[in-house]
Coordinates of C-alpha atoms in Angstrom, one line a residue:
M1075 CA -80.7 -38.2 72.6
K1076 CA -83.1 -39.6 70.0
L1077 CA -85.9 -42.1 70.8
E1078 CA -84.3 -44.7 68.5
E1079 CA -81.1 -44.5 70.6
L1080 CA -83.1 -45.0 73.8
V1081 CA -84.8 -48.0 72.3
N1082 CA -81.5 -49.5 71.1
R1083 CA -79.8 -48.8 74.5
N1084 CA -82.7 -50.5 76.4
Y1085 CA -83.7 -53.1 73.8
Q1086 CA -83.0 -56.1 76.1
Q1087 CA -85.5 -54.8 78.6
L1088 CA -88.3 -54.5 76.1
N1089 CA -90.9 -57.2 75.8
D1090 CA -93.2 -58.0 72.9
N1091 CA -95.8 -55.4 74.0
D1092 CA -93.2 -52.7 74.2
L1093 CA -91.9 -53.6 70.7
Y1094 CA -95.5 -53.5 69.3
I1095 CA -96.0 -50.1 70.9
W1096 CA -92.8 -48.8 69.4
N1097 CA -93.6 -50.2 66.0
Y1098 CA -97.0 -48.4 66.1
I1099 CA -95.3 -45.1 67.1
I1100 CA -92.7 -45.1 64.4
H1101 CA -95.4 -45.6 61.8
H1102 CA -97.6 -42.9 63.2
R1103 CA -95.1 -40.4 64.6
K1104 CA -97.1 -37.2 64.0
E1105 CA -100.4 -38.6 65.2
C1106 CA -98.8 -39.9 68.4
E1107 CA -97.6 -36.4 69.3
R1108 CA -101.2 -35.5 70.0
L1109 CA -102.4 -38.7 71.7
S1110 CA -103.0 -39.0 75.4
I1111 CA -101.7 -42.1 77.1
D1112 CA -105.2 -43.6 77.1
E1113 CA -105.6 -42.9 73.4
L1114 CA -102.3 -44.6 72.5
A1115 CA -103.2 -47.5 74.8
L1116 CA -106.5 -47.9 72.9
R1117 CA -104.7 -47.9 69.5
C1118 CA -102.2 -50.5 70.6
S1119 CA -104.8 -52.6 72.5
V1120 CA -102.9 -52.4 75.7
S1121 CA -103.5 -50.8 79.1
R1122 CA -102.3 -47.3 80.1
S1123 CA -100.0 -48.9 82.6
T1124 CA -98.3 -50.9 79.8
I1125 CA -97.6 -47.6 78.0
L1126 CA -96.2 -46.1 81.1
R1127 CA -94.0 -49.1 81.8
F1128 CA -92.7 -48.9 78.2
S1129 CA -91.8 -45.2 78.7
K1130 CA -90.0 -46.0 81.9
R1131 CA -88.1 -48.9 80.4
L1132 CA -86.6 -46.3 78.0
G1133 CA -85.2 -44.5 81.0
L1134 CA -87.8 -41.8 80.9
K1135 CA -89.9 -40.5 83.9
G1136 CA -93.2 -41.2 82.1
Y1137 CA -95.3 -40.8 79.1
A1138 CA -95.2 -37.0 79.2
E1139 CA -91.4 -37.0 78.8
F1140 CA -91.7 -39.6 76.1
K1141 CA -94.0 -37.2 74.1
V1142 CA -91.4 -34.4 74.5
F1143 CA -88.7 -36.7 73.0
L1144 CA -91.1 -37.7 70.2
R1145 CA -91.9 -34.0 69.4
I1146 CA -88.2 -33.1 69.3
D1147 CA -87.4 -36.1 67.1
N1148 CA -90.2 -35.2 64.7
Q1149 CA -88.8 -31.6 64.5
K1150 CA -85.4 -33.0 63.5
N1151 CA -87.0 -35.3 60.9
D1152 CA -89.0 -32.6 59.1
K1153 CA -87.5 -29.2 58.2
N1154 CA -91.0 -27.6 58.5
A1155 CA -92.0 -29.5 61.6
L1156 CA -91.3 -26.7 64.0
T1157 CA -93.6 -24.1 62.3
D1158 CA -96.1 -26.9 61.7
N1159 CA -96.0 -27.9 65.3
I1160 CA -96.4 -24.4 66.5
F1161 CA -99.4 -23.9 64.2
N1162 CA -101.1 -27.1 65.3
H1163 CA -100.2 -26.4 68.9
Y1164 CA -101.9 -23.1 68.9
I1165 CA -105.0 -24.4 67.1
E1166 CA -105.3 -27.2 69.7
T1167 CA -104.7 -24.7 72.5
L1168 CA -107.4 -22.3 71.2
E1169 CA -109.9 -25.1 71.1
Q1170 CA -109.0 -26.2 74.6
Y1171 CA -109.2 -22.7 76.0
R1172 CA -112.5 -22.2 74.3
D1173 CA -114.0 -25.2 76.1
Y1174 CA -112.8 -24.2 79.6
H1175 CA -115.5 -23.4 82.1
Y1176 CA -114.8 -19.8 83.1
K1177 CA -118.1 -18.7 84.6
E1178 CA -117.4 -19.4 88.3
I1179 CA -113.9 -17.8 88.0
V1180 CA -115.1 -14.6 86.4
Q1181 CA -118.1 -14.4 88.7
S1182 CA -115.7 -14.7 91.7
I1183 CA -113.6 -11.9 90.2
Y1184 CA -116.7 -9.8 89.5
E1185 CA -118.0 -10.1 93.1
A1186 CA -114.6 -10.0 94.9
K1187 CA -113.8 -7.1 97.2
N1188 CA -110.1 -7.4 96.6
L1189 CA -108.1 -9.1 93.9
Y1190 CA -104.5 -10.4 94.1
V1191 CA -102.1 -12.1 91.7
Y1192 CA -98.7 -13.7 92.0
G1193 CA -96.4 -15.2 89.4
T1194 CA -93.7 -17.7 90.5
G1195 CA -91.1 -16.9 87.7
V1196 CA -90.2 -14.4 85.0
I1197 CA -92.8 -15.6 82.5
Q1198 CA -95.4 -16.1 85.1
D1199 CA -94.8 -12.6 86.5
N1200 CA -95.1 -11.2 83.0
T1201 CA -98.4 -13.0 82.7
A1202 CA -99.5 -11.5 86.0
Q1203 CA -98.7 -8.0 84.6
H1204 CA -100.7 -8.8 81.4
L1205 CA -103.6 -9.9 83.6
K1206 CA -103.4 -6.6 85.6
R1207 CA -103.4 -4.5 82.5
S1208 CA -106.3 -6.5 80.9
F1209 CA -108.5 -6.1 84.0
S1210 CA -107.7 -2.5 84.4
M1211 CA -109.6 -2.0 81.1
V1212 CA -112.8 -3.1 83.0
N1213 CA -112.0 -1.2 86.2
K1214 CA -110.9 -4.2 88.1
L1215 CA -107.6 -3.6 90.0
F1216 CA -105.4 -6.6 90.8
L1217 CA -102.7 -6.1 93.4
D1218 CA -99.6 -8.0 92.4
I1219 CA -97.4 -9.6 95.0
D1220 CA -93.8 -9.1 93.8
V1221 CA -92.1 -11.8 95.9
L1222 CA -93.2 -14.5 98.3
A1223 CA -91.6 -12.5 101.1
D1224 CA -94.2 -9.8 100.6
F1225 CA -97.0 -12.3 101.6
E1226 CA -96.4 -11.7 105.3
A1227 CA -97.1 -8.0 104.7
Y1228 CA -100.3 -8.7 102.8
I1229 CA -101.7 -11.8 104.6
N1230 CA -103.8 -9.9 107.1
L1231 CA -105.3 -7.8 104.3
F1232 CA -106.9 -10.9 102.7
G1233 CA -110.6 -11.5 103.5
S1234 CA -113.3 -13.9 102.8
N1235 CA -114.3 -14.1 99.1
D1236 CA -111.2 -12.1 98.0
V1237 CA -109.6 -13.7 94.9
F1238 CA -106.0 -14.8 94.7
I1239 CA -104.6 -15.9 91.3
A1240 CA -101.4 -18.0 91.5
I1241 CA -99.6 -18.3 88.2
S1242 CA -97.0 -21.1 88.2
Y1243 CA -95.2 -23.6 86.0
A1244 CA -94.9 -26.8 88.1
G1245 CA -97.3 -25.9 90.9
E1246 CA -95.1 -27.4 93.6
N1247 CA -93.4 -24.3 95.2
Q1248 CA -93.7 -25.3 98.9
R1249 CA -93.6 -21.7 100.2
L1250 CA -96.4 -20.7 97.8
L1251 CA -98.4 -23.7 98.8
D1252 CA -98.0 -22.8 102.5
Y1253 CA -99.5 -19.4 101.8
V1254 CA -102.3 -20.8 99.7
Y1255 CA -103.3 -23.1 102.6
R1256 CA -103.4 -20.1 104.9
L1257 CA -105.5 -18.1 102.4
K1258 CA -108.0 -20.8 101.9
A1259 CA -108.4 -21.0 105.7
K1260 CA -109.4 -17.3 105.6
G1261 CA -112.0 -18.0 102.9
V1262 CA -110.0 -16.6 100.0
I1263 CA -110.9 -18.0 96.6
V1264 CA -107.7 -19.4 94.9
V1265 CA -107.4 -19.7 91.1
A1266 CA -104.4 -21.6 89.8
I1267 CA -103.0 -21.0 86.3
I1268 CA -100.4 -23.7 85.7
A1269 CA -98.5 -25.7 83.0
N1270 CA -98.5 -28.9 85.1
N1271 CA -102.2 -29.8 85.5
D1272 CA -101.5 -32.7 87.9
C1273 CA -99.8 -31.0 90.8
T1274 CA -100.4 -30.0 94.4
L1275 CA -101.5 -26.4 93.5
S1276 CA -104.1 -27.6 91.0
H1277 CA -105.6 -29.9 93.7
V1278 CA -105.6 -27.3 96.4
A1279 CA -107.0 -24.4 94.4
D1280 CA -110.7 -23.7 94.1
Y1281 CA -110.3 -23.4 90.3
S1282 CA -107.4 -24.5 88.1
L1283 CA -106.7 -23.6 84.4
H1284 CA -104.1 -25.6 82.5
V1285 CA -101.6 -23.7 80.3
K1286 CA -100.3 -25.8 77.4
T1287 CA -96.6 -25.1 76.6
L1288 CA -94.7 -26.4 73.6
P1289 CA -91.2 -27.8 74.0
V1290 CA -88.8 -27.1 71.1
M1291 CA -85.2 -27.8 70.4
T1292 CA -83.1 -24.6 69.6
N1293 CA -80.4 -24.5 67.0
Q1294 CA -77.9 -24.6 69.9
G1295 CA -79.4 -28.0 70.9
R1296 CA -81.2 -26.7 74.1
R1297 CA -84.7 -27.6 74.9
E1298 CA -86.9 -24.6 75.6
D1299 CA -90.6 -24.1 76.1
L1300 CA -92.8 -21.7 74.0
V1301 CA -95.0 -19.9 76.6
G1302 CA -97.2 -17.6 74.6
N1303 CA -100.2 -19.6 75.7
Y1304 CA -100.0 -18.1 79.2
F1305 CA -101.0 -14.7 77.7
I1306 CA -103.6 -16.2 75.4
L1307 CA -105.3 -17.8 78.4
I1308 CA -105.5 -14.4 80.1
D1309 CA -107.2 -13.0 76.9
F1310 CA -109.8 -15.8 77.2
I1311 CA -110.4 -15.0 80.9
I1312 CA -110.9 -11.3 80.2
A1313 CA -113.2 -12.0 77.3
N1314 CA -115.3 -14.2 79.4
Y1315 CA -115.3 -11.6 82.2
I1316 CA -116.6 -9.0 79.8
E1317 CA -119.4 -11.3 78.6
Y1318 CA -120.3 -12.1 82.2
A1319 CA -120.3 -8.4 83.2
K1320 CA -122.6 -7.6 80.3
S1321 CA -125.0 -10.3 81.5
R1322 CA -125.1 -8.6 84.9
G1323 CA -125.9 -5.3 83.2
N1324 CA -122.5 -3.7 83.8
E1325 CA -121.1 -2.7 80.4

């Protein structure tokens, strides 16, 4: 459903502030794709809670879902929007990844006795395999845990200052979280790689890296996420590891 349809359907619930926000958005569609809730609030001279209430009055869960609808609408309105969005998305992502603080993470990997990795889904498991291959180039062996059931077989092998990297989408898998709590109690350093940067796993982990995914509408009308940024983030991690290892005199 298009945003215009949501606005029309819920028009009676919208107040003057909501209509002002909507008017700003329809005149700055492409710009608003990239704005955070605070940035949009500033441009509309309202509070972030006003933006959030506007999104919910349209029947959406929040501002993040509103931006998904806006991106999809913009793709429909511009025949070149999808490729342009992908291009801009990757440029923004590269800039974001460049500015992440990797030193503590790669130092932990460098100094760890044992390294473990787990991915919660197909894409995340593929990312875990890419991480394993990447670090094998620098003689660092990650043991991947295939399924959560295997944790019981490995849990006693974990020790203080070992590193466990959890690759997830939502970061709310309760069984994974239960194991993470147990690992942290043993002194294991937990690194989260997640698409949802405001989740339980991101708050529990010692370090958290946010993966930016891009929602697109397929020609069959399905919403899918482009997930190549998982693999790009691993490339940034290994590059920072190599630089750190060189600084320690280990080429």
